[in-house]
Amino acid sequence: MKLVLIMLLLITSLMAVVGAFLMTSVTNFFIDDFYSQMGETFGESNADFVNSLRAEAAQEGGVAVMQSMLETYSGTLGIDSRSRNYYILDAASGECLAASDELGGEKLEQTANLLTARNGQVGDESDIAAGYMDVAIPISGGDNSYIIYIRDNRSTVSSLNSELLIIILQALLVGLLISVLLSFLLSKTMINPIEKLTEGAERVASGDFSEKLEVDSTDEIGILTTTFNDMASVLHSTLEAVEDERNKLDTLFLHMTDGVVAYDRDGALIHCNPAASELLGRSADECVYADLFEPLCPFEKVMAMQRSDFVASELTVGERTVELYFAPFSDEERGGVLVVLHDVTQQRKAEERRREFVANVSHELRTPLTNIRSYAETIRDAGDELPRELENSFLDIVINESDRMTHIVQDLLTLSRLDSGRSEMNMARFDFGAAIDSVLRSIELEARRHGHELTHDYHDLPMIMGDRGRIEQVMLNVLGNAVKYTPDGGHIRVTAGTVGERVWMEVADDGIGIPKADRSRIFERFYRVDKARSRESGGTGLGLSIATEIVQRHNGTLSLVDREGPGTTVRLELPIRQSEVGGAQEGGNG
């Protein structure tokens, strides 16, 4: 429509300019022709005619002769008695003495040229804006003064201009019709590709990249269409790449163990993954920066940092210890703050256990070393004055303490090998019941020495896959603890059986038992409930730790069984089938 309107305005403006130019040219042509005729008649080139008029003006009755002479020159002057007439006026009074029109100059108005002629000069000034053309020539002879006044009312010019106007309007109407038709055809040629481009842009904006626009021409619109197709293809590839990266990030944030919380520059929550909600113990909507992190690291401080900088802090949530890392995630105006949360609870506990382990090892080794040094110094200082029996007693203590140190070191080496996977497991099928029989025979003498009643109840136990020597070591450790920590004259009962695809053995005693507060730590290294009695019995505090490691390498479990009354019940459970211990075999051989 804009193109049509522009074409109509262009045609109208062009015809208006052409019409104005034609009508002005016609008017100027008639004015120039009028004054040219007057100049030829009354100018210097026709001085005889003017002199004759002056001569007649001096005569009595000269007006009639002058009129006759003007009639003779009426063809040259263009006098037609309709639009152009002549008048002979008295110069003094302005009275019309003779005229070619029927009214005889009754309604003749005083014009500027007439006034000029009455002052004795020729009045031949033209005025294109006036509705007439005139010239006034003063003629004087003797005592008489006359004015020959030629006037044209421009009716011919007006008629011609009217005809020109009608022709111009007709041409304008035809031109407008033609321009409307041509502009509609032109607009269709131009607008159709643009409309297709618009539809294509709308499809692309809605995410539909399935169709390409057809290129119907090689002009600028064709080049634009080709460029648009290329742009849509690049945009599609870019959006797919961005979507892939976003999916990767979403999957990463969803499944990563570290928590990630993001806030915009106004402090509003943008993203909170499940790990962050779990670590903070809050839902995503409750993770408000001001409530959680503002005391640890002010929001404005983080926003003022460079993108490569970060601030580390630590937060305790219940029993968890969480490390926090604060960093701005963009240097642009629309940046924000990213908080990464890392659960270091187990790490802190492991560090504490390592410190406690080192302290325990130091303590366990320092005690026998102190005893050895003390008795050795006593023997050295006493010399020959020390009785032989007492000296041998002291030497026995030194030997016992050195043996105890050797056992501690050997147990530590065993644990180290198990932890590092360097301790090989000689996996083979063996009779689980026969292994229990072997251990019972080994411990029977020690049980009798303490006056314990050792009983057992099991039969038809299957063959299992495992390292028999290691498994018997576990059984011996459990039975040995029952014998050691049960007061003399106690009762120890060994039972065994199968549950599904697993075998089990339980050792129950009626000894001192394990307090409830210590049950969760009984399998830790160097942990002992009654430390004084453990040292008296020669225990290192590492036996159950070693047993636990061996059982875990066999994909089994070693646990305490809840029971009523005094004493302790320890349960050993192992898989029967080889497939369930394949991983342990590989790990052991590795």
mmCIF file of C-alpha atoms in Angstrom, residues 45-246:
data_model
loop_
_atom_site.group_PDB
_atom_site.id
_atom_site.type_symbol
_atom_site.label_atom_id
_atom_site.label_comp_id
_atom_site.label_asym_id
_atom_site.label_seq_id
_atom_site.Cartn_x
_atom_site.Cartn_y
_atom_site.Cartn_z
ATOM 1 C CA SER A 45 10.348 50.458 -36.206
ATOM 2 C CA ASN A 46 6.938 51.948 -37.120
ATOM 3 C CA ALA A 47 7.678 55.644 -36.346
ATOM 4 C CA ASP A 48 5.703 56.840 -39.407
ATOM 5 C CA PHE A 49 2.501 55.442 -37.973
ATOM 6 C CA VAL A 50 3.037 57.160 -34.652
ATOM 7 C CA ASN A 51 3.954 60.471 -36.368
ATOM 8 C CA SER A 52 0.781 60.224 -38.490
ATOM 9 C CA LEU A 53 -1.266 59.792 -35.320
ATOM 10 C CA ARG A 54 0.359 62.869 -33.805
ATOM 11 C CA ALA A 55 -0.281 64.851 -36.964
ATOM 12 C CA GLU A 56 -3.936 63.883 -36.950
ATOM 13 C CA ALA A 57 -4.183 64.661 -33.262
ATOM 14 C CA ALA A 58 -3.309 68.304 -34.018
ATOM 15 C CA GLN A 59 -6.166 68.581 -36.500
ATOM 16 C CA GLU A 60 -9.734 69.348 -35.702
ATOM 17 C CA GLY A 61 -11.706 66.096 -35.813
ATOM 18 C CA GLY A 62 -8.531 64.130 -35.652
ATOM 19 C CA VAL A 63 -10.084 61.513 -33.300
ATOM 20 C CA ALA A 64 -12.149 60.053 -36.156
ATOM 21 C CA VAL A 65 -9.094 59.844 -38.399
ATOM 22 C CA MET A 66 -7.082 58.274 -35.567
ATOM 23 C CA GLN A 67 -9.825 55.710 -35.051
ATOM 24 C CA SER A 68 -9.802 54.977 -38.767
ATOM 25 C CA MET A 69 -6.056 54.468 -38.671
ATOM 26 C CA LEU A 70 -6.336 52.084 -35.680
ATOM 27 C CA GLU A 71 -8.986 50.116 -37.520
ATOM 28 C CA THR A 72 -6.548 49.840 -40.387
ATOM 29 C CA TYR A 73 -3.941 48.334 -37.976
ATOM 30 C CA SER A 74 -6.489 46.188 -36.109
ATOM 31 C CA GLY A 75 -5.033 42.997 -37.639
ATOM 32 C CA THR A 76 -1.538 43.898 -36.525
ATOM 33 C CA LEU A 77 -2.792 44.869 -33.061
ATOM 34 C CA GLY A 78 -4.978 41.726 -32.812
ATOM 35 C CA ILE A 79 -8.107 43.789 -32.152
ATOM 36 C CA ASP A 80 -11.114 41.412 -32.191
ATOM 37 C CA SER A 81 -13.671 43.553 -30.272
ATOM 38 C CA ARG A 82 -14.224 40.592 -27.891
ATOM 39 C CA SER A 83 -11.137 39.986 -25.794
ATOM 40 C CA ARG A 84 -8.927 42.816 -27.148
ATOM 41 C CA ASN A 85 -10.071 46.374 -27.840
ATOM 42 C CA TYR A 86 -8.592 49.825 -28.406
ATOM 43 C CA TYR A 87 -9.635 53.081 -26.792
ATOM 44 C CA ILE A 88 -8.879 56.706 -27.637
ATOM 45 C CA LEU A 89 -8.945 58.707 -24.412
ATOM 46 C CA ASP A 90 -8.646 62.367 -23.574
ATOM 47 C CA ALA A 91 -5.317 62.641 -21.781
ATOM 48 C CA ALA A 92 -6.486 65.437 -19.539
ATOM 49 C CA SER A 93 -9.817 64.068 -18.367
ATOM 50 C CA GLY A 94 -9.423 60.364 -19.169
ATOM 51 C CA GLU A 95 -12.721 60.437 -21.069
ATOM 52 C CA CYS A 96 -13.136 57.755 -23.728
ATOM 53 C CA LEU A 97 -13.545 59.485 -27.096
ATOM 54 C CA ALA A 98 -13.628 56.379 -29.330
ATOM 55 C CA ALA A 99 -13.492 52.621 -28.772
ATOM 56 C CA SER A 100 -13.763 49.299 -30.568
ATOM 57 C CA ASP A 101 -16.016 47.599 -27.989
ATOM 58 C CA GLU A 102 -19.737 48.028 -27.822
ATOM 59 C CA LEU A 103 -19.744 49.685 -24.387
ATOM 60 C CA GLY A 104 -17.453 52.407 -25.591
ATOM 61 C CA GLY A 105 -15.239 52.233 -22.557
ATOM 62 C CA GLU A 106 -17.958 52.947 -20.021
ATOM 63 C CA LYS A 107 -16.572 50.461 -17.509
ATOM 64 C CA LEU A 108 -12.959 51.162 -18.288
ATOM 65 C CA GLU A 109 -10.889 51.159 -15.092
ATOM 66 C CA GLN A 110 -7.875 53.229 -14.358
ATOM 67 C CA THR A 111 -4.799 50.983 -14.528
ATOM 68 C CA ALA A 112 -1.179 51.666 -13.707
ATOM 69 C CA ASN A 113 -0.277 51.936 -17.380
ATOM 70 C CA LEU A 114 -3.107 54.488 -17.966
ATOM 71 C CA LEU A 115 -1.880 56.623 -15.102
ATOM 72 C CA THR A 116 1.627 56.428 -16.511
ATOM 73 C CA ALA A 117 0.369 57.522 -19.945
ATOM 74 C CA ARG A 118 -1.576 60.466 -18.435
ATOM 75 C CA ASN A 119 1.744 61.622 -17.001
ATOM 76 C CA GLY A 120 3.144 61.707 -20.505
ATOM 77 C CA GLN A 121 5.012 58.423 -20.602
ATOM 78 C CA VAL A 122 4.290 55.146 -22.373
ATOM 79 C CA GLY A 123 2.610 52.652 -20.002
ATOM 80 C CA ASP A 124 3.694 49.171 -21.060
ATOM 81 C CA GLU A 125 4.402 47.363 -17.770
ATOM 82 C CA SER A 126 3.173 43.758 -17.735
ATOM 83 C CA ASP A 127 1.677 42.035 -14.658
ATOM 84 C CA ILE A 128 1.295 38.260 -14.888
ATOM 85 C CA ALA A 129 -0.895 38.247 -11.802
ATOM 86 C CA ALA A 130 -3.354 40.737 -13.335
ATOM 87 C CA GLY A 131 -6.461 39.535 -15.163
ATOM 88 C CA TYR A 132 -5.669 41.624 -18.230
ATOM 89 C CA MET A 133 -2.935 42.935 -20.541
ATOM 90 C CA ASP A 134 -2.767 46.615 -21.524
ATOM 91 C CA VAL A 135 -0.579 49.291 -23.002
ATOM 92 C CA ALA A 136 -1.182 53.057 -22.993
ATOM 93 C CA ILE A 137 0.586 55.351 -25.536
ATOM 94 C CA PRO A 138 0.327 59.163 -25.099
ATOM 95 C CA ILE A 139 -0.265 60.991 -28.461
ATOM 96 C CA SER A 140 0.103 64.765 -28.480
ATOM 97 C CA GLY A 141 -0.453 67.152 -31.401
ATOM 98 C CA GLY A 142 -0.799 70.873 -31.169
ATOM 99 C CA ASP A 143 -2.855 71.660 -28.113
ATOM 100 C CA ASN A 144 -4.509 68.263 -28.102
ATOM 101 C CA SER A 145 -3.352 65.344 -26.000
ATOM 102 C CA TYR A 146 -4.780 61.862 -26.389
ATOM 103 C CA ILE A 147 -4.037 58.384 -25.101
ATOM 104 C CA ILE A 148 -4.323 55.309 -27.284
ATOM 105 C CA TYR A 149 -5.118 52.488 -24.879
ATOM 106 C CA ILE A 150 -5.033 48.833 -25.980
ATOM 107 C CA ARG A 151 -6.492 46.311 -23.478
ATOM 108 C CA ASP A 152 -6.795 42.509 -23.620
ATOM 109 C CA ASN A 153 -8.928 40.802 -20.926
ATOM 110 C CA ARG A 154 -7.067 37.472 -21.356
ATOM 111 C CA SER A 155 -10.248 35.540 -22.076
ATOM 112 C CA THR A 156 -8.366 33.596 -24.746
ATOM 113 C CA VAL A 157 -5.613 32.769 -22.269
ATOM 114 C CA SER A 158 -8.157 31.730 -19.656
ATOM 115 C CA SER A 159 -10.015 29.557 -22.160
ATOM 116 C CA LEU A 160 -6.806 27.946 -23.294
ATOM 117 C CA ASN A 161 -5.670 27.384 -19.708
ATOM 118 C CA SER A 162 -9.048 25.870 -18.869
ATOM 119 C CA GLU A 163 -8.697 23.477 -21.778
ATOM 120 C CA LEU A 164 -5.159 22.684 -20.665
ATOM 121 C CA LEU A 165 -6.385 22.049 -17.110
ATOM 122 C CA ILE A 166 -9.045 19.658 -18.381
ATOM 123 C CA ILE A 167 -6.469 17.860 -20.511
ATOM 124 C CA ILE A 168 -4.039 17.689 -17.554
ATOM 125 C CA LEU A 169 -6.754 16.363 -15.228
ATOM 126 C CA GLN A 170 -7.753 13.750 -17.797
ATOM 127 C CA ALA A 171 -4.116 12.770 -18.258
ATOM 128 C CA LEU A 172 -3.691 12.698 -14.466
ATOM 129 C CA LEU A 173 -6.686 10.404 -14.071
ATOM 130 C CA VAL A 174 -5.417 8.035 -16.757
ATOM 131 C CA GLY A 175 -1.916 8.224 -15.314
ATOM 132 C CA LEU A 176 -3.227 7.469 -11.845
ATOM 133 C CA LEU A 177 -5.100 4.428 -13.094
ATOM 134 C CA ILE A 178 -2.070 3.180 -14.950
ATOM 135 C CA SER A 179 0.212 3.909 -11.960
ATOM 136 C CA VAL A 180 -2.150 2.037 -9.616
ATOM 137 C CA LEU A 181 -2.093 -1.014 -11.865
ATOM 138 C CA LEU A 182 1.655 -0.858 -12.400
ATOM 139 C CA SER A 183 2.370 -0.200 -8.717
ATOM 140 C CA PHE A 184 0.205 -3.165 -7.708
ATOM 141 C CA LEU A 185 2.078 -5.378 -10.150
ATOM 142 C CA LEU A 186 5.403 -3.981 -8.967
ATOM 143 C CA SER A 187 4.436 -4.326 -5.311
ATOM 144 C CA LYS A 188 3.400 -7.945 -5.872
ATOM 145 C CA THR A 189 6.759 -8.616 -7.482
ATOM 146 C CA MET A 190 8.571 -7.030 -4.537
ATOM 147 C CA ILE A 191 6.219 -7.859 -1.669
ATOM 148 C CA ASN A 192 5.749 -11.602 -2.343
ATOM 149 C CA PRO A 193 9.429 -12.446 -1.645
ATOM 150 C CA ILE A 194 9.352 -10.112 1.366
ATOM 151 C CA GLU A 195 6.215 -11.836 2.673
ATOM 152 C CA LYS A 196 7.941 -15.201 2.228
ATOM 153 C CA LEU A 197 10.926 -13.830 4.110
ATOM 154 C CA THR A 198 8.604 -12.623 6.856
ATOM 155 C CA GLU A 199 6.909 -16.028 7.113
ATOM 156 C CA GLY A 200 10.330 -17.696 7.181
ATOM 157 C CA ALA A 201 11.507 -15.322 9.918
ATOM 158 C CA GLU A 202 8.385 -16.105 11.964
ATOM 159 C CA ARG A 203 9.020 -19.851 11.574
ATOM 160 C CA VAL A 204 12.635 -19.413 12.615
ATOM 161 C CA ALA A 205 11.570 -17.263 15.571
ATOM 162 C CA SER A 206 9.208 -20.060 16.672
ATOM 163 C CA GLY A 207 12.030 -22.621 16.411
ATOM 164 C CA ASP A 208 11.033 -24.271 13.092
ATOM 165 C CA PHE A 209 14.111 -24.700 10.875
ATOM 166 C CA SER A 210 12.662 -27.489 8.689
ATOM 167 C CA GLU A 211 11.976 -25.433 5.540
ATOM 168 C CA LYS A 212 14.247 -23.301 3.388
ATOM 169 C CA LEU A 213 13.003 -20.373 1.318
ATOM 170 C CA GLU A 214 13.097 -20.752 -2.474
ATOM 171 C CA VAL A 215 15.370 -18.310 -4.297
ATOM 172 C CA ASP A 216 13.416 -17.113 -7.367
ATOM 173 C CA SER A 217 15.725 -14.331 -8.565
ATOM 174 C CA THR A 218 19.314 -13.151 -8.535
ATOM 175 C CA ASP A 219 18.565 -9.542 -7.592
ATOM 176 C CA GLU A 220 18.959 -7.972 -4.162
ATOM 177 C CA ILE A 221 15.891 -9.802 -2.813
ATOM 178 C CA GLY A 222 17.295 -13.105 -4.100
ATOM 179 C CA ILE A 223 20.619 -12.346 -2.400
ATOM 180 C CA LEU A 224 18.726 -11.452 0.791
ATOM 181 C CA THR A 225 16.787 -14.752 0.614
ATOM 182 C CA THR A 226 20.008 -16.744 0.172
ATOM 183 C CA THR A 227 21.601 -14.880 3.072
ATOM 184 C CA PHE A 228 18.532 -15.552 5.206
ATOM 185 C CA ASN A 229 18.710 -19.295 4.468
ATOM 186 C CA ASP A 230 22.407 -19.310 5.402
ATOM 187 C CA MET A 231 21.671 -17.348 8.573
ATOM 188 C CA ALA A 232 18.870 -19.746 9.567
ATOM 189 C CA SER A 233 21.177 -22.729 9.000
ATOM 190 C CA VAL A 234 23.945 -21.214 11.131
ATOM 191 C CA LEU A 235 21.402 -20.205 13.786
ATOM 192 C CA HIS A 236 19.991 -23.741 13.829
ATOM 193 C CA SER A 237 23.447 -25.227 14.290
ATOM 194 C CA THR A 238 24.267 -22.708 16.993
ATOM 195 C CA LEU A 239 21.027 -23.350 18.870
ATOM 196 C CA GLU A 240 21.587 -27.110 18.673
ATOM 197 C CA ALA A 241 25.102 -26.665 20.053
ATOM 198 C CA VAL A 242 23.797 -24.414 22.831
ATOM 199 C CA GLU A 243 21.016 -26.896 23.614
ATOM 200 C CA ASP A 244 23.533 -29.751 23.752
ATOM 201 C CA GLU A 245 25.746 -27.772 26.101
ATOM 202 C CA ARG A 246 22.761 -26.855 28.250
#
